[in-house]
Amino acid sequence: MRYNNASKFSPDCSDCPIRHRAVCARCDADELDHLERNKYYRNFQAGQTIVWADDRMEFVGSVVSGVATLTQTMEDGRTQMVGLLLPSDFIGRPDRSTAAYDVVATTDIVMCCFRKKPFEKMIENTPHIAHRLLEMTLDELDAAREWMLVLGRKTAREKIASLLVILARRGKLPEDVNAPVVFDLPLTREAMADYLGLTLETVSRQISALNKDGIIELKIKRNVTVPDIYRLTQEAGDDSDGGYLN
Amino acid sequence: MRYNNASKFSPDCSDCPIRHRAVCARCDADELDHLERNKYYRNFQAGQTIVWADDRMEFVGSVVSGVATLTQTMEDGRTQMVGLLLPSDFIGRPDRSTAAYDVVATTDIVMCCFRKKPFEKMIENTPHIAHRLLEMTLDELDAAREWMLVLGRKTAREKIASLLVILARRGKLPEDVNAPVVFDLPLTREAMADYLGLTLETVSRQISALNKDGIIELKIKRNVTVPDIYRLTQEAGDDSDGGYLN
DNA sequence: TCTGTACATTGACCTGGATCAAGAAAGATA
DNA sequence: TATCTTTCTTGATCCAGGTCAATGTACAGA
């Protein structure tokens, strides 16, 4: 459904640890070749669960396109998103046989995967990749801890803004720092609420408020193309409400 | 001041990555020896800041005794604790020159330290230590994410209970699972509040409530010894309020 | 074009925890 | 012993965000 960029399928694993190959002469070339040959792509539909918490997880991989979430759920149904996986983000942890969280595709998503066993073998033989993996894990740890500040101490409005900043940073930023930023909002209100430790109603109200305050602007409706909009410019401009922030 | 266990100074770095030596025949023994010879101990008093966020950090180390916290502070003073360092916990991150958070001793504390440079060198030469470090970082990441659920979705009472469980788990648990657990509470109400995303008043009220509900029990006052208590049993039992959970 | 489903918005009301404000205990100092 | 400081407790009040409920909108399928 909706937000679907599976079209840019051409695999761009630009931040995949494997790519490290380009800059490392000391690693085991055969090993890397072997891995490169054994990578494969998997598609998931929006809403589909990629891995269930505590299930065996036989692969590692990175997001090529689309968005997924890491989610924790309590017995009574309360859920907290603990991670957001955007293109180039890595998923899976060497030396852990089971997943720690539910991984759910929130949009159609393409992942670049490796079977875990050979990947672990490669880590052993190519210390620089292990090093890169440690670095990535430390980054994730920093992000998690920064999010603890958001969850523990920020107001609803600040929480929304924090999320918007994260998403904006991951899009292509405009050259001019002062130019307005445009980016996709590939999450439902509920998903945002789960990330922010709020209810979906509060998220909705805060977004409306930010909109009313002129801080964020409405976006083009999902399946409306640029030509569609352009056509509107030829009509009498009566129905001025151009679109919706999804 | 108060909670001071610097007395058990005898260095017990039982979970220090260096200890890995005992189980690894493949690592560079000279390197390990060199590091072992170059470890040193540092003492900090309760309240003292061990490292300031963004300051250069020239060492890594682990807690021998005492408790420290990792804290993030916003410009307006709101603070969120993002990590709790108990004995055997590791601090410092290879390849990062500056600290990401304030590290503050909440009790008198003894740390076992290594200068960062040689430590990093050792990591390069002893892949198994790098591996162990990745494992430790993944554990921290799990802990941080579990804490996100606590901060985002739990009630004040549940938050307190979550903290108590963490502290209880780190103490020596009784053989009998059903026996009551006894452990130190080496944090002020304010520190707990900062960890839990609450105010200190709420923490105080909730602890009083848990106490009233018979879920937690009062503990012996800090500087009262067992003989002191015993002496009380000889008096007329009028002043029955035996002590305080502090 | 109608219908059903999934999301999003908005309103009315309630409540858990924050805020403000005294006091009381613990512990240090003298 | 009295005094000062820091920490903890408790009460009174407030309000941000939760809860419950109704309505609107997007869009797929028939």
Coordinates of C-alpha atoms (C1' of nucleotides) in Angstrom, one line a residue:
Chain A
M1 CA 0.0 0.0 0.0
R2 CA 0.9 3.7 0.2
Y3 CA 4.5 5.0 0.6
N4 CA 6.2 2.6 -1.7
N5 CA 9.6 3.3 -3.1
A6 CA 10.4 -0.3 -4.2
S7 CA 10.7 1.2 -7.6
K8 CA 14.2 2.4 -6.9
F9 CA 15.1 -1.2 -6.5
S10 CA 18.5 -1.0 -8.0
P11 CA 20.3 -2.2 -4.9
D12 CA 22.2 0.6 -3.2
C13 CA 23.7 -0.9 -0.1
S14 CA 26.0 2.1 0.2
D15 CA 26.5 1.7 3.9
C16 CA 26.5 -2.0 4.1
P17 CA 29.5 -3.3 6.0
I18 CA 30.4 -5.3 2.9
R19 CA 31.1 -2.1 1.1
H20 CA 34.0 -1.7 3.4
R21 CA 35.8 -3.8 0.9
A22 CA 36.5 -0.8 -1.3
V23 CA 38.7 0.7 1.4
C24 CA 40.4 -2.3 2.9
A25 CA 43.3 -4.1 1.4
R26 CA 44.0 -6.2 4.4
C27 CA 40.8 -8.3 4.6
D28 CA 40.3 -11.7 3.2
A29 CA 39.3 -11.1 -0.4
D30 CA 38.0 -14.6 -1.0
E31 CA 35.8 -14.3 2.0
L32 CA 34.4 -11.0 0.8
D33 CA 33.8 -12.3 -2.7
H34 CA 32.0 -15.3 -1.3
L35 CA 29.8 -13.1 0.8
E36 CA 29.1 -10.7 -2.1
R37 CA 28.0 -13.5 -4.2
N38 CA 25.7 -14.8 -1.5
K39 CA 23.8 -11.7 -0.8
Y40 CA 20.2 -11.7 -1.8
Y41 CA 17.3 -9.4 -1.7
R42 CA 14.0 -9.8 0.1
N43 CA 10.8 -7.8 -0.3
F44 CA 8.3 -7.2 2.4
Q45 CA 4.9 -5.5 2.2
A46 CA 3.9 -2.7 4.4
G47 CA 2.5 -4.1 7.6
Q48 CA 4.3 -7.4 7.3
T49 CA 6.4 -8.6 10.2
I50 CA 9.9 -9.3 9.1
V51 CA 11.0 -11.0 12.3
W52 CA 9.2 -11.8 15.5
A53 CA 10.8 -11.1 18.8
D54 CA 12.5 -14.3 20.2
D55 CA 12.3 -16.1 16.9
R56 CA 15.3 -17.6 15.4
M57 CA 17.0 -15.1 13.0
E58 CA 19.1 -16.7 10.3
F59 CA 20.1 -13.6 8.4
V60 CA 21.5 -10.1 8.8
G61 CA 21.0 -7.4 6.3
S62 CA 20.4 -3.8 5.6
V63 CA 17.5 -1.7 4.4
V64 CA 17.7 -0.8 0.7
S65 CA 14.5 1.1 0.5
G66 CA 11.5 1.6 2.7
V67 CA 11.1 1.8 6.4
A68 CA 10.9 -0.7 9.2
T69 CA 10.6 -0.5 13.0
L70 CA 11.9 -2.4 16.0
T71 CA 9.1 -2.8 18.5
Q72 CA 8.7 -4.1 22.0
T73 CA 5.3 -5.1 23.3
M74 CA 4.2 -5.8 26.9
E75 CA 1.7 -8.6 27.7
D76 CA -1.1 -6.0 28.1
G77 CA -0.5 -4.6 24.6
R78 CA 1.4 -1.5 25.4
T79 CA 4.1 -1.1 22.8
Q80 CA 7.2 1.0 22.5
M81 CA 9.2 1.4 19.3
V82 CA 12.9 1.1 20.1
G83 CA 14.3 1.7 16.7
L84 CA 13.6 3.0 13.3
L85 CA 15.2 1.4 10.3
L86 CA 15.7 3.7 7.3
P87 CA 17.5 2.9 4.1
S88 CA 21.2 1.9 4.7
D89 CA 20.4 0.9 8.3
F90 CA 21.7 -2.5 9.4
I91 CA 19.7 -5.2 11.1
G92 CA 20.7 -8.3 12.9
R93 CA 23.3 -9.0 15.5
P94 CA 26.2 -11.4 15.1
D95 CA 26.4 -14.0 17.8
R96 CA 22.8 -13.7 18.8
S97 CA 20.6 -16.5 17.5
T98 CA 17.2 -14.9 18.2
A99 CA 15.8 -11.5 17.5
A100 CA 15.3 -9.2 20.5
Y101 CA 12.4 -7.2 19.1
D102 CA 9.6 -7.4 16.5
V103 CA 10.8 -6.0 13.2
V104 CA 7.9 -4.7 11.2
A105 CA 7.8 -3.2 7.7
T106 CA 5.8 0.0 7.9
T107 CA 6.1 0.6 4.2
D108 CA 6.9 -1.8 1.4
I109 CA 10.5 -2.5 1.9
V110 CA 13.5 -4.1 0.2
M111 CA 16.3 -5.6 2.2
C112 CA 19.7 -6.8 1.3
C113 CA 20.4 -10.0 3.2
F114 CA 23.2 -12.4 4.0
R115 CA 22.9 -15.7 5.8
K116 CA 24.1 -15.2 9.3
K117 CA 26.6 -18.1 9.5
P118 CA 28.8 -17.0 6.6
F119 CA 28.5 -13.4 7.7
E120 CA 29.8 -14.4 11.2
K121 CA 32.6 -16.4 9.6
M122 CA 33.6 -13.4 7.6
I123 CA 33.7 -11.2 10.7
E124 CA 36.2 -13.5 12.2
N125 CA 38.4 -13.4 9.1
T126 CA 38.1 -9.7 8.5
P127 CA 38.8 -7.7 11.6
H128 CA 38.1 -4.4 9.9
I129 CA 34.5 -5.4 9.4
A130 CA 34.2 -6.4 13.0
H131 CA 35.5 -3.0 13.8
R132 CA 33.0 -1.3 11.6
L133 CA 30.3 -3.3 13.2
L134 CA 31.3 -2.1 16.6
E135 CA 31.3 1.4 15.4
M136 CA 27.8 1.0 14.0
T137 CA 26.6 -0.6 17.3
L138 CA 28.0 2.3 19.2
D139 CA 26.1 4.7 17.0
E140 CA 22.9 2.8 17.6
L141 CA 23.7 3.0 21.3
D142 CA 24.1 6.7 21.1
A143 CA 20.8 7.1 19.2
A144 CA 19.0 4.9 21.8
R145 CA 20.3 7.0 24.6
E146 CA 19.4 10.2 22.9
W147 CA 16.0 8.8 22.5
M148 CA 15.8 8.1 26.2
L149 CA 16.1 11.9 26.8
V150 CA 13.3 12.4 24.4
L151 CA 11.1 9.8 26.0
G152 CA 11.9 10.8 29.6
R153 CA 12.0 14.5 29.5
K154 CA 10.4 16.1 26.5
T155 CA 6.9 17.4 26.0
A156 CA 4.6 16.0 23.3
R157 CA 5.4 18.9 21.0
E158 CA 9.1 18.5 21.5
K159 CA 8.8 14.8 20.9
I160 CA 7.1 15.3 17.6
A161 CA 9.7 17.9 16.6
S162 CA 12.5 15.4 17.5
L163 CA 11.0 12.8 15.3
L164 CA 10.6 15.2 12.4
V165 CA 14.3 16.2 12.8
I166 CA 15.4 12.6 12.6
L167 CA 13.4 12.0 9.4
A168 CA 14.5 15.3 7.9
R169 CA 18.1 14.5 8.5
R170 CA 17.8 11.3 6.7
G171 CA 16.3 12.9 3.6
K172 CA 18.3 15.0 1.2
L173 CA 18.7 18.3 2.9
P174 CA 18.5 21.4 0.8
E175 CA 21.8 23.2 0.0
D176 CA 20.6 26.4 1.7
V177 CA 20.4 25.7 5.5
N178 CA 17.5 28.2 5.7
A179 CA 15.4 26.7 3.0
P180 CA 12.4 24.7 4.1
V181 CA 12.9 20.9 4.3
V182 CA 10.7 18.4 2.5
F183 CA 10.6 14.8 3.4
D184 CA 8.3 11.8 3.5
L185 CA 6.4 10.9 6.6
P186 CA 6.3 7.1 6.2
L187 CA 4.7 6.4 9.5
T188 CA 1.1 6.2 10.7
R189 CA 0.0 8.3 13.7
E190 CA 0.0 5.1 15.7
A191 CA 3.6 4.2 14.7
M192 CA 4.7 7.8 15.6
A193 CA 2.9 7.5 18.9
D194 CA 4.6 4.2 19.6
Y195 CA 8.0 5.7 18.9
L196 CA 7.3 8.8 21.0
G197 CA 5.6 7.2 24.0
L198 CA 2.3 9.1 23.3
T199 CA -1.2 8.2 22.1
L200 CA -2.1 8.6 18.5
E201 CA -4.6 11.3 19.4
T202 CA -1.9 13.4 21.0
V203 CA 0.3 13.0 18.0
S204 CA -2.5 14.0 15.7
R205 CA -3.3 17.1 17.8
Q206 CA 0.3 18.2 18.0
I207 CA 0.8 17.8 14.3
S208 CA -2.4 19.8 13.7
A209 CA -1.0 22.4 16.1
L210 CA 2.4 22.6 14.4
N211 CA 0.6 23.0 11.2
K212 CA -1.7 25.8 12.5
D213 CA 1.4 27.5 13.9
G214 CA 2.9 27.5 10.5
I215 CA 5.9 25.4 11.6
I216 CA 5.2 22.5 9.3
E217 CA 3.4 22.6 6.0
L218 CA 0.9 20.4 4.4
K219 CA 2.2 17.9 1.9
I220 CA 0.9 16.6 -1.3
K221 CA -1.5 13.8 -1.0
R222 CA 0.0 10.4 -1.4
N223 CA -0.9 9.3 -4.9
V224 CA -1.0 12.7 -6.4
T225 CA 1.8 13.2 -8.9
V226 CA 3.5 16.5 -9.7
P227 CA 1.7 16.7 -13.1
D228 CA -1.5 16.2 -11.3
I229 CA -0.8 19.2 -9.2
Y230 CA 0.5 21.2 -12.1
R231 CA -2.9 20.6 -13.8
L232 CA -4.5 22.3 -10.8
T233 CA -2.7 25.5 -11.5
Q234 CA -4.7 25.8 -14.7
E235 CA -8.0 25.7 -12.9
A236 CA -9.7 28.6 -11.1
G237 CA -8.0 28.5 -7.7
D238 CA -11.2 28.1 -5.7
D239 CA -10.6 24.8 -4.0
S240 CA -7.5 26.1 -2.4
D241 CA -6.8 23.3 0.0
G242 CA -4.0 21.7 -2.0
G243 CA -3.4 18.5 -0.1
Y244 CA -2.8 16.8 3.2
L245 CA -0.1 16.0 5.5
N246 CA -0.5 12.3 5.7
Chain B
M1 CA 29.9 10.5 52.0
R2 CA 27.3 7.9 52.7
Y3 CA 27.2 4.6 50.7
N4 CA 30.9 3.9 50.6
N5 CA 32.2 0.5 49.7
A6 CA 35.7 1.6 48.8
S7 CA 36.7 -0.8 51.6
K8 CA 36.4 -3.8 49.4
F9 CA 39.2 -2.2 47.3
S10 CA 40.9 -5.4 46.5
P11 CA 40.6 -5.0 42.7
D12 CA 38.0 -7.5 41.4
C13 CA 37.7 -6.6 37.7
S14 CA 36.0 -9.9 37.1
D15 CA 34.2 -8.8 33.9
C16 CA 36.9 -6.6 32.6
P17 CA 37.6 -7.4 28.9
I18 CA 41.2 -8.0 29.9
R19 CA 40.1 -11.1 31.9
H20 CA 39.3 -12.7 28.6
R21 CA 42.9 -13.6 28.6
A22 CA 42.2 -16.6 30.8
V23 CA 40.1 -18.2 28.1
C24 CA 42.0 -17.2 25.0
A25 CA 45.1 -18.8 23.7
R26 CA 45.1 -17.0 20.4
C27 CA 45.6 -13.5 21.5
D28 CA 48.8 -11.6 21.7
A29 CA 50.1 -12.4 25.2
D30 CA 52.7 -9.7 25.2
E31 CA 50.1 -7.2 24.4
L32 CA 47.9 -8.4 27.2
D33 CA 50.7 -8.5 29.6
H34 CA 51.6 -4.9 28.7
L35 CA 48.1 -3.8 29.3
E36 CA 47.8 -5.7 32.5
R37 CA 50.9 -4.0 33.8
N38 CA 49.6 -0.6 32.8
K39 CA 46.2 -0.7 34.5
Y40 CA 45.8 1.7 37.3
Y41 CA 43.1 2.5 39.9
R42 CA 41.3 5.8 40.3
N43 CA 39.1 6.9 43.2
F44 CA 36.3 9.4 43.0
Q45 CA 34.2 10.8 45.7
A46 CA 30.4 10.7 45.7
G47 CA 29.1 13.6 43.7
Q48 CA 32.3 14.1 41.8
T49 CA 32.1 14.2 38.0
I50 CA 34.4 11.6 36.4
V51 CA 34.1 12.9 32.9
W52 CA 32.2 15.8 31.4
A53 CA 30.2 15.3 28.2
D54 CA 32.2 16.4 25.1
D55 CA 35.5 16.5 27.1
R56 CA 38.4 14.5 25.8
M57 CA 38.5 11.1 27.4
E58 CA 41.9 9.5 27.6
F59 CA 41.0 6.3 29.3
V60 CA 38.7 3.4 29.4
G61 CA 37.9 1.3 32.4
S62 CA 35.5 -0.6 34.6
V63 CA 33.9 0.0 37.9
V64 CA 35.5 -1.9 40.7
S65 CA 33.2 -0.7 43.5
G66 CA 30.6 2.1 43.8
V67 CA 28.0 3.5 41.5
A68 CA 28.2 6.0 38.7
T69 CA 25.7 7.4 36.2
L70 CA 25.7 8.5 32.6
T71 CA 23.7 11.7 32.3
Q72 CA 22.4 13.9 29.5
T73 CA 21.5 17.5 30.3
M74 CA 19.5 20.0 28.2
E75 CA 20.2 23.7 28.1
D76 CA 17.3 24.4 30.3
G77 CA 18.5 22.0 32.9
R78 CA 16.3 19.0 32.3
T79 CA 18.4 15.9 32.8
Q80 CA 17.9 12.3 31.9
M81 CA 20.1 9.5 33.1
V82 CA 20.9 7.2 30.2
G83 CA 23.0 4.6 32.0
L84 CA 23.8 3.3 35.4
L85 CA 27.3 2.0 36.0
L86 CA 27.5 -0.7 38.7
P87 CA 30.6 -2.8 39.7
S88 CA 32.1 -4.6 36.7
D89 CA 30.4 -2.3 34.2
F90 CA 32.7 -0.9 31.4
I91 CA 33.0 2.7 30.6
G92 CA 34.6 4.4 27.6
R93 CA 34.4 3.7 23.9
P94 CA 37.3 2.9 21.6
D95 CA 37.6 5.1 18.6
R96 CA 35.7 8.0 20.2
S97 CA 37.9 10.7 21.5
T98 CA 35.3 12.5 23.5
A99 CA 32.8 11.4 26.1
A100 CA 29.1 11.5 25.0
Y101 CA 27.7 12.0 28.4
D102 CA 28.5 13.3 31.8
V103 CA 29.8 10.5 34.0
V104 CA 29.1 11.2 37.7
A105 CA 30.0 9.2 40.7
T106 CA 26.9 8.9 42.9
T107 CA 28.8 7.1 45.6
D108 CA 32.5 6.9 46.4
I109 CA 33.8 4.8 43.6
V110 CA 36.9 2.9 42.5
M111 CA 37.7 2.4 38.8
C112 CA 40.2 0.3 37.1
C113 CA 41.5 2.2 34.1
F114 CA 43.7 1.8 31.1
R115 CA 45.0 4.6 28.9
K116 CA 42.9 4.6 25.7
K117 CA 45.7 4.5 23.1
P118 CA 47.3 1.2 24.3
F119 CA 43.9 -0.2 24.8
E120 CA 42.9 0.5 21.3
K121 CA 46.2 -1.0 20.1
M122 CA 45.4 -4.1 22.0
I123 CA 42.0 -4.4 20.4
E124 CA 43.6 -4.4 17.0
N125 CA 45.9 -7.1 17.9
T126 CA 43.5 -9.3 19.8
P127 CA 40.4 -9.9 17.8
H128 CA 38.8 -11.8 20.6
I129 CA 38.7 -8.8 22.8
A130 CA 37.2 -6.7 20.0
H131 CA 34.6 -9.4 19.8
R132 CA 33.9 -9.3 23.5
L133 CA 33.6 -5.5 23.3
L134 CA 31.0 -5.8 20.5
E135 CA 29.1 -8.3 22.7
M136 CA 29.2 -5.8 25.7
T137 CA 28.0 -3.0 23.5
L138 CA 25.1 -5.1 22.2
D139 CA 24.2 -5.8 25.8
E140 CA 24.2 -2.1 26.6
L141 CA 22.1 -1.5 23.5
D142 CA 19.6 -4.0 24.7
A143 CA 19.5 -2.5 28.1
A144 CA 19.0 1.0 26.6
R145 CA 16.2 -0.2 24.5
E146 CA 14.5 -2.0 27.3
W147 CA 14.7 1.3 29.3
M148 CA 13.0 3.0 26.4
L149 CA 10.0 0.9 27.1
V150 CA 10.1 1.8 30.7
L151 CA 10.4 5.5 30.0
G152 CA 7.8 5.6 27.2
R153 CA 5.1 3.3 28.5
K154 CA 5.3 2.5 32.2
T155 CA 3.5 4.2 35.1
A156 CA 5.5 5.8 37.9
R157 CA 4.9 2.8 40.1
E158 CA 6.1 0.5 37.4
K159 CA 9.1 2.6 36.7
I160 CA 10.2 2.4 40.4
A161 CA 9.7 -1.3 40.4
S162 CA 11.7 -1.6 37.2
L163 CA 14.6 0.2 38.8
L164 CA 14.4 -1.9 41.9
V165 CA 14.5 -5.1 39.8
I166 CA 17.7 -3.8 38.1
L167 CA 19.3 -3.1 41.4
A168 CA 18.2 -6.4 42.9
R169 CA 19.5 -8.4 40.0
R170 CA 22.9 -6.9 40.4
G171 CA 23.1 -7.7 44.1
K172 CA 23.6 -11.3 45.4
L173 CA 20.2 -12.9 45.0
P174 CA 19.1 -15.4 47.7
E175 CA 19.2 -19.1 46.9
D176 CA 15.5 -19.4 47.4
V177 CA 13.6 -17.5 44.6
N178 CA 10.8 -16.8 47.0
A179 CA 12.9 -15.3 49.7
P180 CA 12.8 -11.5 50.0
V181 CA 15.7 -9.7 48.3
V182 CA 17.9 -7.2 50.1
F183 CA 20.0 -4.7 48.4
D184 CA 21.5 -1.3 48.6
L185 CA 19.8 1.7 47.2
P186 CA 22.8 3.8 46.3
L187 CA 20.9 6.6 44.6
T188 CA 19.2 9.7 45.8
R189 CA 15.6 10.4 45.1
E190 CA 16.7 12.9 42.5
A191 CA 19.0 10.5 40.8
M192 CA 16.2 7.9 40.6
A193 CA 13.9 10.6 39.2
D194 CA 16.5 11.4 36.5
Y195 CA 16.7 7.8 35.6
L196 CA 13.0 7.2 35.5
G197 CA 11.9 10.4 33.8
L198 CA 10.0 11.5 36.9
T199 CA 10.2 14.2 39.6
L200 CA 11.8 13.5 42.9
E201 CA 8.5 14.1 44.6
T202 CA 6.8 11.4 42.6
V203 CA 9.6 9.0 43.3
S204 CA 9.3 9.7 47.0
R205 CA 5.6 9.2 47.0
Q206 CA 5.7 6.0 45.1
I207 CA 8.3 4.5 47.3
S208 CA 6.2 5.5 50.3
A209 CA 3.3 3.8 48.7
L210 CA 5.2 0.6 47.9
N211 CA 6.3 0.7 51.5
K212 CA 2.8 1.2 52.8
D213 CA 1.5 -1.6 50.5
G214 CA 4.0 -4.0 52.1
I215 CA 5.8 -4.5 48.8
I216 CA 9.1 -3.2 49.9
E217 CA 10.4 -3.1 53.4
L218 CA 12.3 -0.5 55.4
K219 CA 16.0 -1.0 55.6
I220 CA 18.5 -0.4 58.4
K221 CA 19.6 3.2 58.6
R222 CA 22.9 3.8 56.9
N223 CA 25.3 4.0 59.7
V224 CA 23.5 1.8 62.2
T225 CA 25.3 -1.5 62.7
V226 CA 23.8 -4.8 63.5
P227 CA 24.9 -4.6 67.2
D228 CA 23.3 -1.2 67.4
I229 CA 20.0 -2.8 66.3
Y230 CA 20.5 -5.7 68.6
R231 CA 20.8 -3.3 71.6
L232 CA 17.4 -2.0 70.7
T233 CA 15.8 -5.3 71.3
Q234 CA 16.7 -4.9 75.0
E235 CA 14.8 -1.7 75.4
A236 CA 11.1 -1.4 75.9
G237 CA 9.8 -1.6 72.3
D238 CA 8.0 1.7 72.4
D239 CA 9.8 3.6 69.7
S240 CA 9.0 0.9 67.2
D241 CA 10.0 2.6 64.0
G242 CA 13.2 0.7 63.5
G243 CA 14.8 2.4 60.5
Y244 CA 14.4 4.0 57.2
L245 CA 14.6 3.2 53.6
N246 CA 16.8 5.9 52.4
Chain C
dT1 C1' -20.8 5.1 -8.1
dC2 C1' -21.5 2.9 -3.7
dT3 C1' -19.5 0.5 0.3
dG4 C1' -16.3 -1.1 3.6
dT5 C1' -12.0 -0.5 6.0
dA6 C1' -8.3 1.7 7.8
dC7 C1' -6.5 6.2 9.3
dA8 C1' -6.8 10.8 10.9
dT9 C1' -9.0 14.5 13.2
dT10 C1' -11.5 16.8 16.8
dG11 C1' -14.2 17.4 21.1
dA12 C1' -15.3 16.6 26.0
dC13 C1' -13.7 15.0 30.0
dC14 C1' -10.6 12.8 33.4
dT15 C1' -6.4 11.7 35.8
dG16 C1' -1.4 10.7 36.8
dG17 C1' 2.2 13.1 37.6
dA18 C1' 4.1 17.9 37.8
dT19 C1' 4.5 22.1 40.4
dC20 C1' 4.6 24.8 44.5
dA21 C1' 5.3 25.0 49.3
dA22 C1' 6.0 23.5 54.0
dG23 C1' 8.1 20.6 57.2
dA24 C1' 10.8 16.7 59.0
dA25 C1' 15.1 13.6 59.2
dA26 C1' 19.8 12.6 58.5
dG27 C1' 24.1 13.7 58.8
dA28 C1' 28.1 17.0 59.0
dT29 C1' 30.5 20.5 61.7
dA30 C1' 31.7 22.5 65.8
Chain D
dT1 C1' 24.8 20.0 72.4
dA2 C1' 23.1 23.2 69.0
dT3 C1' 23.3 24.6 64.1
dC4 C1' 23.4 24.2 59.2
dT5 C1' 22.9 21.8 54.9
dT6 C1' 21.2 18.3 52.2
dT7 C1' 17.8 15.1 51.4
dC8 C1' 13.2 13.2 52.0
dT9 C1' 8.3 13.4 52.8
dT10 C1' 3.8 15.1 52.5
dG11 C1' 0.0 18.2 51.2
dA12 C1' -2.6 21.2 48.0
dT13 C1' -3.3 22.5 43.4
dC14 C1' -2.8 22.4 38.4
dC15 C1' -2.5 20.8 33.7
dA16 C1' -0.5 18.0 29.8
dG17 C1' -1.6 14.2 27.9
dG18 C1' -4.7 10.1 28.3
dT19 C1' -9.3 8.2 27.5
dC20 C1' -13.6 7.7 25.3
dA21 C1' -16.4 8.8 21.5
dA22 C1' -18.0 10.9 17.2
dT23 C1' -16.9 12.3 12.6
dG24 C1' -14.2 13.0 8.5
dT25 C1' -11.1 11.3 4.7
dA26 C1' -8.5 8.2 1.6
dC27 C1' -8.8 4.6 -1.1
dA28 C1' -9.5 -0.3 -2.5
dG29 C1' -13.0 -3.4 -4.3
dA30 C1' -17.4 -4.4 -6.4

